[in-house]
Structure formats: structure tokens, C-alpha cells
CSV table of C-alpha atoms in Angstrom, one decimal:
chain,number,residue,atom,x,y,z
A,1,MET,CA,31.6,-9.1,22.6
A,2,PRO,CA,32.3,-5.5,21.3
A,3,SER,CA,30.4,-2.7,22.8
A,4,VAL,CA,28.6,0.6,21.5
A,5,HIS,CA,31.4,3.5,21.6
A,6,PHE,CA,29.8,6.7,21.1
A,7,THR,CA,31.9,9.2,19.0
A,8,SER,CA,29.5,12.2,18.4
A,9,GLU,CA,26.3,13.6,19.7
A,10,GLU,CA,24.1,16.5,18.1
A,11,THR,CA,20.6,17.5,18.9
A,12,SER,CA,18.1,18.8,16.6
A,13,ASN,CA,14.2,19.1,16.4
A,14,GLY,CA,13.6,16.9,19.6
A,15,VAL,CA,16.1,14.1,17.8
A,16,ILE,CA,19.3,13.1,19.3
A,17,ALA,CA,21.7,11.6,16.9
A,18,ARG,CA,24.8,9.9,18.2
A,19,GLY,CA,27.6,8.5,15.9
A,20,PHE,CA,29.0,5.4,17.3
A,21,THR,CA,31.4,2.3,16.3
A,22,VAL,CA,30.8,-1.4,17.5
A,23,GLY,CA,34.3,-2.8,16.7
A,24,GLU,CA,35.4,-1.5,13.2
A,25,VAL,CA,31.8,-0.6,12.1
A,26,PRO,CA,30.8,3.0,12.4
A,27,GLY,CA,27.0,3.6,12.6
A,28,MET,CA,24.4,6.2,13.8
A,29,LEU,CA,21.8,6.0,16.7
A,30,TRP,CA,18.9,8.5,16.4
A,31,SER,CA,16.6,8.7,19.8
A,32,PRO,CA,14.0,10.8,21.1
A,33,GLU,CA,15.1,13.8,23.0
A,34,SER,CA,12.4,13.5,25.5
A,35,GLY,CA,11.7,10.7,27.8
A,36,SER,CA,14.2,7.9,29.0
A,37,GLY,CA,11.9,5.1,28.9
A,38,ARG,CA,12.8,2.1,26.6
A,39,ALA,CA,11.3,2.3,23.2
A,40,PRO,CA,11.2,-0.1,20.2
A,41,LEU,CA,14.3,-0.1,18.1
A,42,VAL,CA,14.3,0.1,14.1
A,43,LEU,CA,17.3,-0.9,12.3
A,44,LEU,CA,17.6,1.2,9.1
A,45,GLY,CA,19.6,0.2,6.1
A,46,HIS,CA,21.2,2.4,3.5
A,47,GLY,CA,21.0,2.1,-0.2
A,48,GLY,CA,24.2,1.1,-2.5
A,49,GLY,CA,26.7,3.9,-2.6
A,50,GLN,CA,25.4,5.6,0.7
A,51,ASP,CA,26.0,5.3,4.3
A,52,SER,CA,24.6,6.0,7.8
A,53,ARG,CA,25.3,9.6,7.6
A,54,ALA,CA,23.4,10.1,4.3
A,55,PRO,CA,20.8,13.0,4.4
A,56,GLY,CA,17.9,10.5,3.2
A,57,MET,CA,18.7,8.5,6.5
A,58,ALA,CA,18.6,11.4,8.8
A,59,GLY,CA,15.3,12.4,7.0
A,60,ARG,CA,13.7,8.7,7.6
A,61,ALA,CA,15.4,8.3,11.1
A,62,ALA,CA,13.6,11.7,12.0
A,63,ARG,CA,10.1,10.4,10.8
A,64,LEU,CA,10.6,7.3,13.0
A,65,VAL,CA,11.6,8.9,15.9
A,66,GLY,CA,9.2,11.7,15.7
A,67,ASP,CA,6.2,10.0,14.6
A,68,GLY,CA,6.9,6.4,16.2
A,69,GLY,CA,8.9,7.2,19.0
A,70,PHE,CA,11.5,4.5,17.9
A,71,HIS,CA,15.3,4.5,18.6
A,72,VAL,CA,16.7,3.8,15.1
A,73,ALA,CA,20.1,2.7,14.2
A,74,ALA,CA,21.8,2.3,10.9
A,75,ILE,CA,25.5,0.9,10.3
A,76,ASP,CA,27.8,1.6,7.3
A,77,ALA,CA,27.7,-1.6,4.9
A,78,PRO,CA,31.3,-3.1,4.2
A,79,GLY,CA,32.9,-1.0,1.3
A,80,HIS,CA,30.4,2.1,2.1
A,81,GLY,CA,31.0,5.4,4.4
A,82,GLY,CA,34.7,5.3,4.2
A,83,ARG,CA,34.9,1.7,5.0
A,84,PRO,CA,37.7,-0.2,3.0
A,85,ARG,CA,37.0,-1.9,0.0
A,86,THR,CA,38.4,-5.6,-0.9
A,87,GLU,CA,39.9,-6.5,-4.1
A,88,ASP,CA,36.6,-8.0,-4.9
A,89,ASP,CA,34.6,-5.0,-4.4
A,90,GLU,CA,36.7,-2.8,-6.5
A,91,ARG,CA,36.8,-5.3,-9.1
A,92,GLU,CA,32.8,-5.3,-9.1
A,93,ILE,CA,32.7,-1.8,-9.1
A,94,ALA,CA,34.9,-1.4,-12.1
A,95,ALA,CA,32.6,-4.0,-13.7
A,96,LEU,CA,29.6,-2.0,-12.9
A,97,ARG,CA,31.1,1.3,-14.2
A,98,ARG,CA,31.9,-0.6,-17.4
A,99,ALA,CA,28.5,-1.6,-17.7
A,100,MET,CA,27.0,1.9,-17.1
A,101,ALA,CA,29.2,3.3,-19.5
A,102,ALA,CA,28.3,0.8,-22.5
A,103,GLY,CA,24.6,1.1,-21.4
A,104,GLU,CA,24.4,-2.6,-20.6
A,105,PRO,CA,22.1,-3.8,-17.9
A,106,VAL,CA,24.0,-3.7,-14.5
A,107,GLY,CA,21.2,-5.4,-12.5
A,108,PRO,CA,23.0,-8.9,-12.5
A,109,ILE,CA,26.2,-7.4,-11.5
A,110,VAL,CA,24.7,-5.4,-8.6
A,111,VAL,CA,22.8,-8.6,-7.5
A,112,THR,CA,26.1,-10.4,-7.1
A,113,PHE,CA,27.9,-7.4,-5.9
A,114,ASN,CA,25.3,-6.8,-3.0
A,115,ALA,CA,25.2,-10.6,-2.3
A,116,GLY,CA,28.8,-10.5,-1.2
A,117,ILE,CA,28.3,-7.2,0.6
A,118,ALA,CA,25.5,-8.7,2.5
A,119,ARG,CA,27.6,-11.9,3.6
A,120,ARG,CA,29.8,-9.5,5.5
A,121,ALA,CA,26.9,-7.2,6.6
A,122,VAL,CA,24.5,-9.6,8.3
A,123,PRO,CA,27.0,-10.7,11.1
A,124,GLU,CA,27.8,-7.0,11.6
A,125,TRP,CA,24.4,-5.9,12.0
A,126,ARG,CA,23.7,-8.9,14.5
A,127,ALA,CA,26.8,-7.9,16.4
A,128,THR,CA,25.5,-4.5,16.4
A,129,LEU,CA,22.1,-5.4,17.8
A,130,ASP,CA,23.7,-7.4,20.8
A,131,ALA,CA,25.6,-4.4,21.6
A,132,LEU,CA,22.9,-1.5,21.2
A,133,GLN,CA,20.6,-4.0,23.4
A,134,GLU,CA,23.1,-3.5,26.0
A,135,LEU,CA,22.3,0.2,26.1
A,136,PRO,CA,19.9,1.0,29.0
A,137,GLU,CA,17.3,2.9,26.9
A,138,ILE,CA,17.0,0.0,24.4
A,139,GLY,CA,17.7,-3.2,26.4
A,140,ALA,CA,17.1,-7.0,25.3
A,141,GLY,CA,14.0,-8.5,24.7
A,142,GLY,CA,12.2,-5.4,23.2
A,143,PRO,CA,10.6,-5.3,19.9
A,144,VAL,CA,13.2,-4.7,16.6
A,145,GLY,CA,12.1,-3.7,13.4
A,146,TYR,CA,14.2,-3.5,10.1
A,147,TYR,CA,13.5,-0.9,7.2
A,148,GLY,CA,15.5,-0.8,4.2
A,149,VAL,CA,15.1,-1.0,0.5
A,150,SER,CA,17.3,-1.8,-2.6
A,151,MET,CA,20.7,-2.8,-1.2
A,152,GLY,CA,19.2,-2.1,2.2
A,153,THR,CA,17.0,-5.0,1.1
A,154,ALA,CA,19.8,-7.1,-0.1
A,155,ILE,CA,21.1,-6.8,3.4
A,156,GLY,CA,17.9,-6.8,5.2
A,157,LEU,CA,16.1,-9.6,3.8
A,158,PRO,CA,18.8,-12.4,4.6
A,159,LEU,CA,19.3,-10.5,8.1
A,160,THR,CA,15.3,-10.9,8.7
A,161,ALA,CA,15.4,-14.4,7.8
A,162,ALA,CA,18.5,-15.2,10.1
A,163,GLU,CA,17.8,-12.7,13.2
A,164,PRO,CA,14.6,-13.7,15.2
A,165,ARG,CA,14.9,-10.5,17.1
A,166,ILE,CA,13.5,-8.9,14.1
A,167,THR,CA,9.4,-9.2,14.4
A,168,ALA,CA,8.5,-7.0,11.3
A,169,ALA,CA,10.2,-5.5,8.2
A,170,VAL,CA,9.9,-3.0,5.4
A,171,LEU,CA,11.8,-4.1,2.5
A,172,GLY,CA,11.5,-3.9,-1.5
A,173,LEU,CA,13.0,-2.5,-4.7
A,174,TYR,CA,15.0,-5.5,-5.2
A,175,SER,CA,15.2,-8.5,-7.7
A,176,TYR,CA,14.4,-12.0,-7.3
A,177,ASP,CA,17.4,-14.5,-7.2
A,178,GLU,CA,17.4,-17.9,-5.8
A,179,ALA,CA,19.5,-17.2,-2.7
A,180,LEU,CA,17.1,-14.4,-1.5
A,181,ALA,CA,14.1,-16.5,-2.4
A,182,GLU,CA,15.4,-19.3,-0.2
A,183,ALA,CA,15.8,-16.7,2.7
A,184,ALA,CA,12.5,-15.1,2.0
A,185,GLY,CA,10.9,-18.7,2.2
A,186,ARG,CA,12.3,-18.5,5.9
A,187,ILE,CA,10.7,-15.2,6.8
A,188,THR,CA,7.4,-15.2,8.7
A,189,VAL,CA,7.3,-11.9,10.3
A,190,PRO,CA,5.0,-9.2,8.8
A,191,VAL,CA,6.4,-7.5,5.8
A,192,GLU,CA,5.5,-4.4,3.9
A,193,PHE,CA,7.5,-4.7,0.4
A,194,ALA,CA,7.9,-1.6,-1.8
A,195,LEU,CA,7.8,-2.1,-5.7
A,196,GLN,CA,8.3,0.4,-8.4
A,197,TRP,CA,6.2,-0.4,-11.4
A,198,ASP,CA,8.7,1.4,-13.8
A,199,ASP,CA,12.0,0.3,-11.9
A,200,GLU,CA,15.0,0.5,-14.6
A,201,LEU,CA,17.3,-1.7,-12.4
A,202,VAL,CA,14.4,-4.1,-11.1
A,203,PRO,CA,12.2,-6.1,-13.7
A,204,ARG,CA,8.6,-6.0,-12.6
A,205,GLU,CA,8.1,-9.5,-12.8
A,206,SER,CA,11.1,-10.1,-10.8
A,207,GLY,CA,10.3,-7.7,-7.8
A,208,LEU,CA,6.9,-9.4,-7.8
A,209,ALA,CA,8.6,-12.9,-7.6
A,210,LEU,CA,10.6,-11.8,-4.8
A,211,PHE,CA,7.4,-10.5,-3.0
A,212,ASP,CA,5.7,-14.0,-3.8
A,213,ALA,CA,8.7,-15.8,-2.3
A,214,LEU,CA,8.2,-14.3,1.3
A,215,ALA,CA,6.5,-16.9,3.8
A,216,SER,CA,4.8,-14.2,5.8
A,217,LYS,CA,1.1,-14.7,6.3
A,218,GLU,CA,0.9,-10.9,6.4
A,219,LYS,CA,2.7,-9.3,3.7
A,220,THR,CA,1.6,-6.3,1.8
A,221,LEU,CA,2.8,-5.0,-1.7
A,222,HIS,CA,2.9,-1.3,-2.3
A,223,ALA,CA,3.6,-0.8,-5.9
A,224,ASN,CA,3.8,3.0,-7.2
A,225,VAL,CA,4.5,4.4,-10.6
A,226,GLY,CA,7.7,5.5,-11.5
A,227,GLY,CA,11.4,4.5,-11.3
A,228,HIS,CA,13.9,3.2,-8.8
A,229,HIS,CA,14.4,6.4,-7.4
A,230,GLU,CA,10.9,7.8,-7.4
A,231,VAL,CA,9.2,6.1,-4.5
A,232,PRO,CA,6.6,8.5,-3.5
A,233,GLY,CA,7.1,10.3,-0.1
A,234,PHE,CA,3.8,9.0,1.3
A,235,GLU,CA,5.5,5.4,1.5
A,236,ALA,CA,7.8,6.6,4.3
A,237,ASP,CA,4.7,7.8,6.4
A,238,SER,CA,3.3,4.2,5.2
A,239,ALA,CA,6.6,2.3,6.6
A,240,VAL,CA,6.5,4.5,10.1
A,241,ARG,CA,2.8,3.4,10.4
A,242,PHE,CA,3.6,-0.2,9.7
A,243,LEU,CA,6.3,-0.5,12.1
A,244,THR,CA,4.3,1.3,14.7
A,245,ARG,CA,1.6,-1.0,14.3
A,246,HIS,CA,3.7,-4.0,14.7
A,247,LEU,CA,6.2,-2.7,17.3
A,248,ARG,CA,3.9,-1.0,19.4
A,249,GLY,CA,0.7,-2.9,18.6
B,1,MET,CA,-33.9,16.5,-13.2
B,2,PRO,CA,-34.8,14.4,-10.4
B,3,SER,CA,-33.8,15.6,-6.9
B,4,VAL,CA,-32.8,14.0,-3.8
B,5,HIS,CA,-35.8,12.8,-1.8
B,6,PHE,CA,-35.1,11.6,1.9
B,7,THR,CA,-37.0,8.7,3.0
B,8,SER,CA,-35.4,8.3,6.6
B,9,GLU,CA,-33.1,9.6,9.2
B,10,GLU,CA,-31.1,8.1,11.9
B,11,THR,CA,-28.1,9.6,14.0
B,12,SER,CA,-25.8,7.4,15.8
B,13,ASN,CA,-21.9,7.9,17.0
B,14,GLY,CA,-22.0,11.3,15.3
B,15,VAL,CA,-23.0,10.1,11.9
B,16,ILE,CA,-26.5,11.3,10.5
B,17,ALA,CA,-27.7,8.3,8.2
B,18,ARG,CA,-30.5,9.2,5.5
B,19,GLY,CA,-32.2,7.0,3.2
B,20,PHE,CA,-33.0,8.8,-0.1
B,21,THR,CA,-34.2,8.2,-3.6
B,22,VAL,CA,-33.3,10.0,-6.7
B,23,GLY,CA,-36.1,9.0,-9.3
B,24,GLU,CA,-36.3,5.0,-8.9
B,25,VAL,CA,-33.0,4.6,-7.2
B,26,PRO,CA,-32.6,4.3,-3.8
B,27,GLY,CA,-29.5,5.1,-1.8
B,28,MET,CA,-28.2,6.2,1.8
B,29,LEU,CA,-26.4,9.3,2.5
B,30,TRP,CA,-23.9,9.4,5.6
B,31,SER,CA,-23.0,12.9,6.9
B,32,PRO,CA,-21.1,14.3,10.1
B,33,GLU,CA,-23.6,15.4,12.8
B,34,SER,CA,-21.8,18.5,13.7
B,35,GLY,CA,-20.8,21.1,11.7
B,36,SER,CA,-23.1,22.6,8.8
B,37,GLY,CA,-20.1,23.6,6.3
B,38,ARG,CA,-19.2,21.8,3.2
B,39,ALA,CA,-17.6,18.9,3.0
B,40,PRO,CA,-16.2,16.8,0.1
B,41,LEU,CA,-18.4,13.8,-1.2
B,42,VAL,CA,-17.2,10.1,-1.4
B,43,LEU,CA,-19.3,7.9,-3.5
B,44,LEU,CA,-19.2,4.5,-2.0
B,45,GLY,CA,-19.9,1.4,-4.3
B,46,HIS,CA,-21.2,-1.7,-3.1
B,47,GLY,CA,-20.1,-5.4,-3.9
B,48,GLY,CA,-22.1,-8.1,-5.9
B,49,GLY,CA,-25.2,-9.4,-4.0
B,50,GLN,CA,-25.1,-6.3,-1.6
B,51,ASP,CA,-26.6,-2.9,-1.4
B,52,SER,CA,-26.3,0.6,-0.1
B,53,ARG,CA,-27.8,-0.7,3.3
B,54,ALA,CA,-25.4,-3.7,3.8
B,55,PRO,CA,-23.6,-3.8,7.5
B,56,GLY,CA,-20.3,-3.2,5.5
B,57,MET,CA,-21.2,-0.2,4.0
B,58,ALA,CA,-22.4,1.6,6.9
B,59,GLY,CA,-18.8,0.6,8.6
B,60,ARG,CA,-16.8,2.1,5.7
B,61,ALA,CA,-19.2,5.2,5.6
B,62,ALA,CA,-18.6,5.7,9.6
B,63,ARG,CA,-14.7,5.6,9.0
B,64,LEU,CA,-15.1,7.9,6.0
B,65,VAL,CA,-17.3,10.6,8.0
B,66,GLY,CA,-15.7,9.9,11.3
B,67,ASP,CA,-11.9,10.2,10.1
B,68,GLY,CA,-12.3,12.3,7.0
B,69,GLY,CA,-15.2,14.4,7.7
B,70,PHE,CA,-16.8,13.7,4.3
B,71,HIS,CA,-20.3,13.1,3.0
B,72,VAL,CA,-20.6,9.5,1.8
B,73,ALA,CA,-23.4,8.6,-0.7
B,74,ALA,CA,-24.1,5.0,-1.7
B,75,ILE,CA,-27.0,3.9,-4.2
B,76,ASP,CA,-28.4,0.4,-5.0
B,77,ALA,CA,-27.1,-1.4,-8.2
B,78,PRO,CA,-29.7,-2.2,-10.7
B,79,GLY,CA,-31.1,-5.7,-9.8
B,80,HIS,CA,-29.5,-5.3,-5.9
B,81,GLY,CA,-31.3,-4.2,-2.6
B,82,GLY,CA,-35.0,-5.1,-3.9
B,83,ARG,CA,-34.8,-3.3,-7.2
B,84,PRO,CA,-36.3,-5.2,-10.2
B,85,ARG,CA,-34.3,-7.5,-12.3
B,86,THR,CA,-34.4,-7.6,-15.8
B,87,GLU,CA,-34.9,-11.2,-17.7
B,88,ASP,CA,-31.0,-11.0,-18.5
B,89,ASP,CA,-30.3,-10.5,-15.0
B,90,GLU,CA,-32.2,-13.5,-14.0
B,91,ARG,CA,-30.6,-15.6,-16.6
B,92,GLU,CA,-27.2,-14.7,-15.7
B,93,ILE,CA,-28.0,-15.2,-12.2
B,94,ALA,CA,-29.3,-18.7,-13.0
B,95,ALA,CA,-25.9,-19.2,-15.0
B,96,LEU,CA,-23.8,-18.0,-12.2
B,97,ARG,CA,-25.6,-20.5,-9.7
B,98,ARG,CA,-25.4,-23.5,-12.2
B,99,ALA,CA,-21.5,-22.9,-12.5
B,100,MET,CA,-21.1,-22.5,-8.7
B,101,ALA,CA,-23.1,-25.7,-8.1
B,102,ALA,CA,-20.8,-27.5,-10.8
B,103,GLY,CA,-17.6,-26.1,-9.3
B,104,GLU,CA,-16.9,-24.5,-12.8
B,105,PRO,CA,-15.1,-21.0,-12.8
B,106,VAL,CA,-17.5,-18.1,-12.3
B,107,GLY,CA,-15.0,-15.3,-13.2
B,108,PRO,CA,-16.2,-14.9,-16.9
B,109,ILE,CA,-20.0,-14.9,-16.0
B,110,VAL,CA,-19.5,-12.4,-13.2
B,111,VAL,CA,-17.5,-10.2,-15.6
B,112,THR,CA,-20.3,-10.3,-18.4
B,113,PHE,CA,-23.1,-9.7,-15.7
B,114,ASN,CA,-21.5,-6.8,-14.0
B,115,ALA,CA,-20.7,-5.1,-17.3
B,116,GLY,CA,-24.2,-5.1,-17.9
B,117,ILE,CA,-25.1,-3.8,-14.6
B,118,ALA,CA,-22.5,-1.1,-15.0
B,119,ARG,CA,-24.0,0.3,-18.4
B,120,ARG,CA,-27.2,1.0,-16.3
B,121,ALA,CA,-25.4,2.0,-13.2
B,122,VAL,CA,-23.0,4.7,-14.5
B,123,PRO,CA,-25.9,7.0,-15.7
B,124,GLU,CA,-27.8,6.5,-12.7
B,125,TRP,CA,-24.7,7.3,-10.3
B,126,ARG,CA,-24.1,10.5,-12.6
B,127,ALA,CA,-28.0,11.7,-12.1
B,128,THR,CA,-27.6,10.9,-8.4
B,129,LEU,CA,-24.3,13.4,-8.2
B,130,ASP,CA,-26.3,15.8,-10.1
B,131,ALA,CA,-29.1,15.6,-7.3
B,132,LEU,CA,-26.5,15.5,-4.4
B,133,GLN,CA,-24.7,18.6,-5.5
B,134,GLU,CA,-28.1,20.3,-5.4
B,135,LEU,CA,-28.1,19.9,-1.5
B,136,PRO,CA,-26.4,23.0,0.3
B,137,GLU,CA,-24.2,20.8,2.4
B,138,ILE,CA,-22.6,19.5,-0.7
B,139,GLY,CA,-22.9,21.9,-3.3
B,140,ALA,CA,-21.3,21.8,-7.0
B,141,GLY,CA,-17.7,22.2,-7.7
B,142,GLY,CA,-16.4,20.6,-4.3
B,143,PRO,CA,-14.0,17.5,-4.6
B,144,VAL,CA,-15.7,14.1,-5.4
B,145,GLY,CA,-13.9,10.7,-4.7
B,146,TYR,CA,-15.2,7.2,-5.3
B,147,TYR,CA,-14.4,3.9,-3.2
B,148,GLY,CA,-15.7,0.7,-4.3
B,149,VAL,CA,-13.7,-2.6,-4.9
B,150,SER,CA,-15.1,-5.9,-6.8
B,151,MET,CA,-18.7,-5.3,-8.4
B,152,GLY,CA,-18.2,-1.5,-7.0
B,153,THR,CA,-14.8,-1.4,-9.3
B,154,ALA,CA,-16.8,-2.9,-12.4
B,155,ILE,CA,-19.2,0.1,-12.0
B,156,GLY,CA,-16.9,2.9,-10.5
B,157,LEU,CA,-13.8,2.1,-13.1
B,158,PRO,CA,-16.0,3.4,-16.1
B,159,LEU,CA,-17.8,5.9,-13.6
B,160,THR,CA,-14.5,7.5,-12.7
B,161,ALA,CA,-13.6,7.3,-16.5
B,162,ALA,CA,-16.7,9.0,-17.6
B,163,GLU,CA,-17.3,11.6,-14.8
B,164,PRO,CA,-14.6,14.5,-14.4
B,165,ARG,CA,-16.0,15.5,-11.2
B,166,ILE,CA,-14.3,12.5,-9.7
B,167,THR,CA,-10.8,13.5,-8.6
B,168,ALA,CA,-9.4,10.4,-6.7
B,169,ALA,CA,-10.6,6.7,-6.5
B,170,VAL,CA,-10.0,3.5,-4.7
B,171,LEU,CA,-10.5,0.7,-6.8
B,172,GLY,CA,-9.5,-3.1,-7.1
B,173,LEU,CA,-10.3,-6.7,-6.7
B,174,TYR,CA,-11.2,-7.1,-10.1
B,175,SER,CA,-10.2,-8.9,-13.5
B,176,TYR,CA,-8.7,-7.5,-16.7
B,177,ASP,CA,-11.1,-7.4,-19.7
B,178,GLU,CA,-10.8,-5.2,-22.8
B,179,ALA,CA,-13.8,-2.8,-22.2
B,180,LEU,CA,-12.4,-2.0,-18.8
B,181,ALA,CA,-8.9,-1.6,-19.8
B,182,GLU,CA,-10.1,0.8,-22.4
B,183,ALA,CA,-11.8,2.8,-19.5
B,184,ALA,CA,-9.0,2.4,-17.5
B,185,GLY,CA,-6.7,3.9,-20.1
B,186,ARG,CA,-8.8,7.0,-19.8
B,187,ILE,CA,-8.6,7.4,-16.0
B,188,THR,CA,-5.7,9.9,-15.0
B,189,VAL,CA,-6.9,11.0,-11.5
B,190,PRO,CA,-4.8,9.3,-8.5
B,191,VAL,CA,-6.0,5.8,-7.8
B,192,GLU,CA,-5.3,3.5,-4.9
B,193,PHE,CA,-6.0,-0.2,-6.3
B,194,ALA,CA,-6.5,-3.1,-3.9
B,195,LEU,CA,-5.4,-6.8,-5.1
B,196,GLN,CA,-5.6,-9.7,-3.1
B,197,TRP,CA,-2.7,-12.0,-3.9
B,198,ASP,CA,-4.5,-15.6,-3.6
B,199,ASP,CA,-7.8,-14.2,-5.0
B,200,GLU,CA,-10.3,-16.9,-6.0
B,201,LEU,CA,-12.2,-14.9,-8.4
B,202,VAL,CA,-9.4,-12.6,-9.8
B,203,PRO,CA,-6.4,-14.4,-11.2
B,204,ARG,CA,-3.4,-12.5,-9.8
B,205,GLU,CA,-1.9,-11.7,-13.5
B,206,SER,CA,-5.5,-10.4,-14.4
B,207,GLY,CA,-5.7,-7.9,-11.6
B,208,LEU,CA,-2.1,-6.8,-12.2
B,209,ALA,CA,-3.1,-6.2,-15.7
B,210,LEU,CA,-5.9,-4.1,-14.9
B,211,PHE,CA,-3.8,-1.8,-12.4
B,212,ASP,CA,-1.2,-1.7,-15.4
B,213,ALA,CA,-3.9,-0.2,-17.7
B,214,LEU,CA,-4.8,2.6,-15.5
B,215,ALA,CA,-3.2,5.9,-17.3
B,216,SER,CA,-3.0,7.7,-13.9
B,217,LYS,CA,0.4,9.3,-13.1
B,218,GLU,CA,-0.1,8.7,-9.1
B,219,LYS,CA,-1.3,5.0,-8.9
B,220,THR,CA,-0.8,2.8,-5.9
B,221,LEU,CA,-1.2,-1.1,-5.8
B,222,HIS,CA,-1.9,-2.5,-2.5
B,223,ALA,CA,-1.4,-6.1,-2.7
B,224,ASN,CA,-2.2,-8.4,0.3
B,225,VAL,CA,-2.3,-12.3,1.0
B,226,GLY,CA,-5.4,-13.9,1.0
B,227,GLY,CA,-8.6,-14.3,-0.8
B,228,HIS,CA,-11.1,-12.3,-2.2
B,229,HIS,CA,-13.1,-11.6,0.9
B,230,GLU,CA,-9.9,-11.3,3.2
B,231,VAL,CA,-8.7,-7.7,2.6
B,232,PRO,CA,-7.1,-6.7,5.9
B,233,GLY,CA,-9.0,-3.9,7.9
B,234,PHE,CA,-5.8,-1.6,7.8
B,235,GLU,CA,-6.6,-1.3,3.8
B,236,ALA,CA,-10.1,0.7,4.8
B,237,ASP,CA,-7.7,3.2,6.8
B,238,SER,CA,-5.5,3.2,4.2
B,239,ALA,CA,-8.4,4.1,1.6
B,240,VAL,CA,-9.5,7.0,4.0
B,241,ARG,CA,-6.1,8.7,4.2
B,242,PHE,CA,-5.6,8.3,0.5
B,243,LEU,CA,-9.1,10.2,0.0
B,244,THR,CA,-8.2,12.5,2.5
B,245,ARG,CA,-5.0,13.4,1.0
B,246,HIS,CA,-6.5,14.0,-2.3
B,247,LEU,CA,-9.9,15.6,-1.5
B,248,ARG,CA,-8.5,17.9,1.3
B,249,GLY,CA,-5.0,18.4,0.5
């Protein structure tokens, strides 16, 4: 079983940010600077075209560490953050670029592309979680949450369905399809689900249908005005509160 | 112009609760015990069959006073809390009881009944607001919010549309109809809108359509699992935070 190999360390504003690899997969682990006691772990999923070192990821991690006292881990999805792309990846990215240039709908191409990424990413996340739980400051048996929207949900939704260690998840900004709906029907942990009312990539009815497919007894939809990239800042605060309630309650 | 006439006063847990009348309309005003400085005012609307003295109202008021430092006012809707019912009221209540006994859908009867109540309640709320703003601890020109779901939205939605002094509103648990949608299209202030995903009184599509009809640039839908009377407790906390952000921001 591969273990966590730290590659860098930086501290700012009370947050220790460490680069790491688990096997071939690079990632980031953000932790509180003060206090060496154990804390719950939040797995943070990035969006399409981004990676674990994107500024938005560091921003979300800082809130989770600062306001929730969590450890926060992210890994680069297959084909992202400098990781090699397969021929399939290249073909789908070319198809995506053609559709965008032609002004055609990209949703179906993105869903197919992301489903392929998710099939590879879910076992990588599970191996990363195994390795992170070997660290003394995290440990096995503690609470684990997941937070990722858009491509972070394409990966995080089947991950949450497959991984019993995840006990609460923030998901959203993603379209319904049959495979995802089947996975959603196996999720019973509390979920906070983001939807953008005027999302240009996710049709409203499709996002509502994916929320509906979740089997969780506690699930909350947060729908806001605006497009895919216009989620209001207060939703990040809401996600931290939701994870705090469930991982520290 | 009728003024506020206080009829009772009780203090508990740092909250002063005063009964009052404005003209013929009885109500309650909850205020922080400490600090005589001005504070924003939240108008709190009760549900069908309830009144300003219902325990749920005192509970919501205590959170708004304790966590938000607000003044909180409620008035009894026409035909509620011992206020006289008109012959029309009695006829509609009898129709409602017959439908319930027969297991028939009550939604359309409730919407018609509440629309009649709202026509009378909106001018009463506006006169109450005039009178409350004469009190030194409230004053004119300060921020005013509205918080009421179900029948509290049947009244609060047209009130918010008509009343420029209301600058933020928590609404929800109510069905679309054309008159309400027309009023919603005139609301531009921030709104947090509650919807119950399995509401036995409000069809899901109808609640979503009423949210959609709001013209506000900032509006957030909070949809939760469960029936009409099963809104999770954390939504009351969310409402207090929303009103604090907008009335104290």
C-alpha cells in the first residue's frame, strides 16, 4: 500500500500547506498550524481543468482549516495538474474544444469525459484516504467529509456512494445521468447540494433530478441566481458550517 | 394614525416580550433586554390557524433577538388569534374542513382563503410598521426585514412587493398562483426561500415556480427533505444569518 510522501511545506495565516504524493498521484494537505490533536478530514475535489494547487482550492481549504479546524486534502484528478492524459482524454478534449468553438452544447461531452475521469479517480481517492489515515494527526476511524462541485461532484458522488468512511458531503452543479443517479440512490449520508438557477452548463431540471435521486434522509438543496461560475461566496461559509455540524456534531 | 398601545410586558432570557395593539390589531414586540440603542426590525408572520402568541413564534423571535439583536414584531392575521371572522372566512373554513374530512386536496381552497386574508393583512402590517417606527428604539429609516412561511408568505410576499421599507425577506412553503407571481415579479430585494421537497400541501413544481417568479437578483432556495411541517431546525438559524447579513451588513 503506497504511503504519503511529503514534497513541500509552507505555512501562512495559521495554515500548514504540504504538497504530497501517494504513488503517482500528487496532492495537497492543509492542516491547522496550532494543536497537534486529531481533527476530522475533509476531501476537497477540484473542478474541470483545475488541480489541487489552484488558488480557489487554497481559499476553500483556508476556510475549512480556519473556521472548522479540519485537515483538508486534495489530489489532482487524472489528466489534470500536469498528470498524463490518455489518448481518450485528448480525443474528448478536442471534441469539447470543437463544440465550444461551434457554439454547440458541451454538457453531454463533459458528462462522458468526466465519467471516464471518475472511474480512475475514485480508486485513487480511496488509496489516498488509506494513506492519509496512516498519518498520526489524522488516524483511522475519524470522521471524513467530501466537498466538491461540478467535476468535483462527477468524482465525489460515486466516491461517496462507494466509500463508507465518508459521512457527509457537499456536492452540486452537475447534471443527471443514469449512472450518477444509480450511485446517488446508494448515498444515505447527509448532503448539501448546490444548484445555480441559471447554469449554462447544467439544465435546471437536470440538476434538480440529480438532487432528487440522492437517497439521503437529510439533504438540502441550495439554489442561487446566476451561472455555473457565479456561486455566491456565502455558500462556501454554508459548506463549512454543514461539514462542521456533521463531522464535529 | 393609530399608535402602538402596549398591553403587557414580560422579560425572560434577555428578551422583553410586549403585547400591543395598533388600532384593533393585536400583536407582540420582542426586544433585547440590554442596550437601548436602535436595532433593525424584523416583521414575523405566523402560519394559518396560529397567531402572534403561538409558542413557535416566541421561539423564532428569541433567536432573532438573541443571535441578531433585532426588534421583532408580529401581528394577528385577520380571523386569527381571537380576531373576528367574516362570513366569507367562516364559509371558507367550513369548505376547508369538508375537503379535509373527505380526503380531498385542500391546496386550492387554502390559496383562495389566504389571498382574502392577505388583502386585509397587508394594510394592517403597513399601519403597524408606521406605528412601530414612531417608537424611539426603532425609529424611521432603519432596516426592516420580513420572515414568514406558509400563510406567512401568502401575506408577506405581497407585503414585501408593496412596502419599500422591507429590504430583505425570508419566505417559502407556498404554491404558485398568478396573483402571487405578479407580486413576486415586483420583488427585487434579497430573498431566502424555503421549500419542502415532499410537501403534502405545496406541489414541488408549484413551489419552484413561485421561487422562479421572484425578480430578486439575490435569491436562494433552501429545499429540504420532508413534509410541510418538517422544516429542519437549522433553517431557522439560516434565516437569522440571512437577515443579519442584509439588515446589519
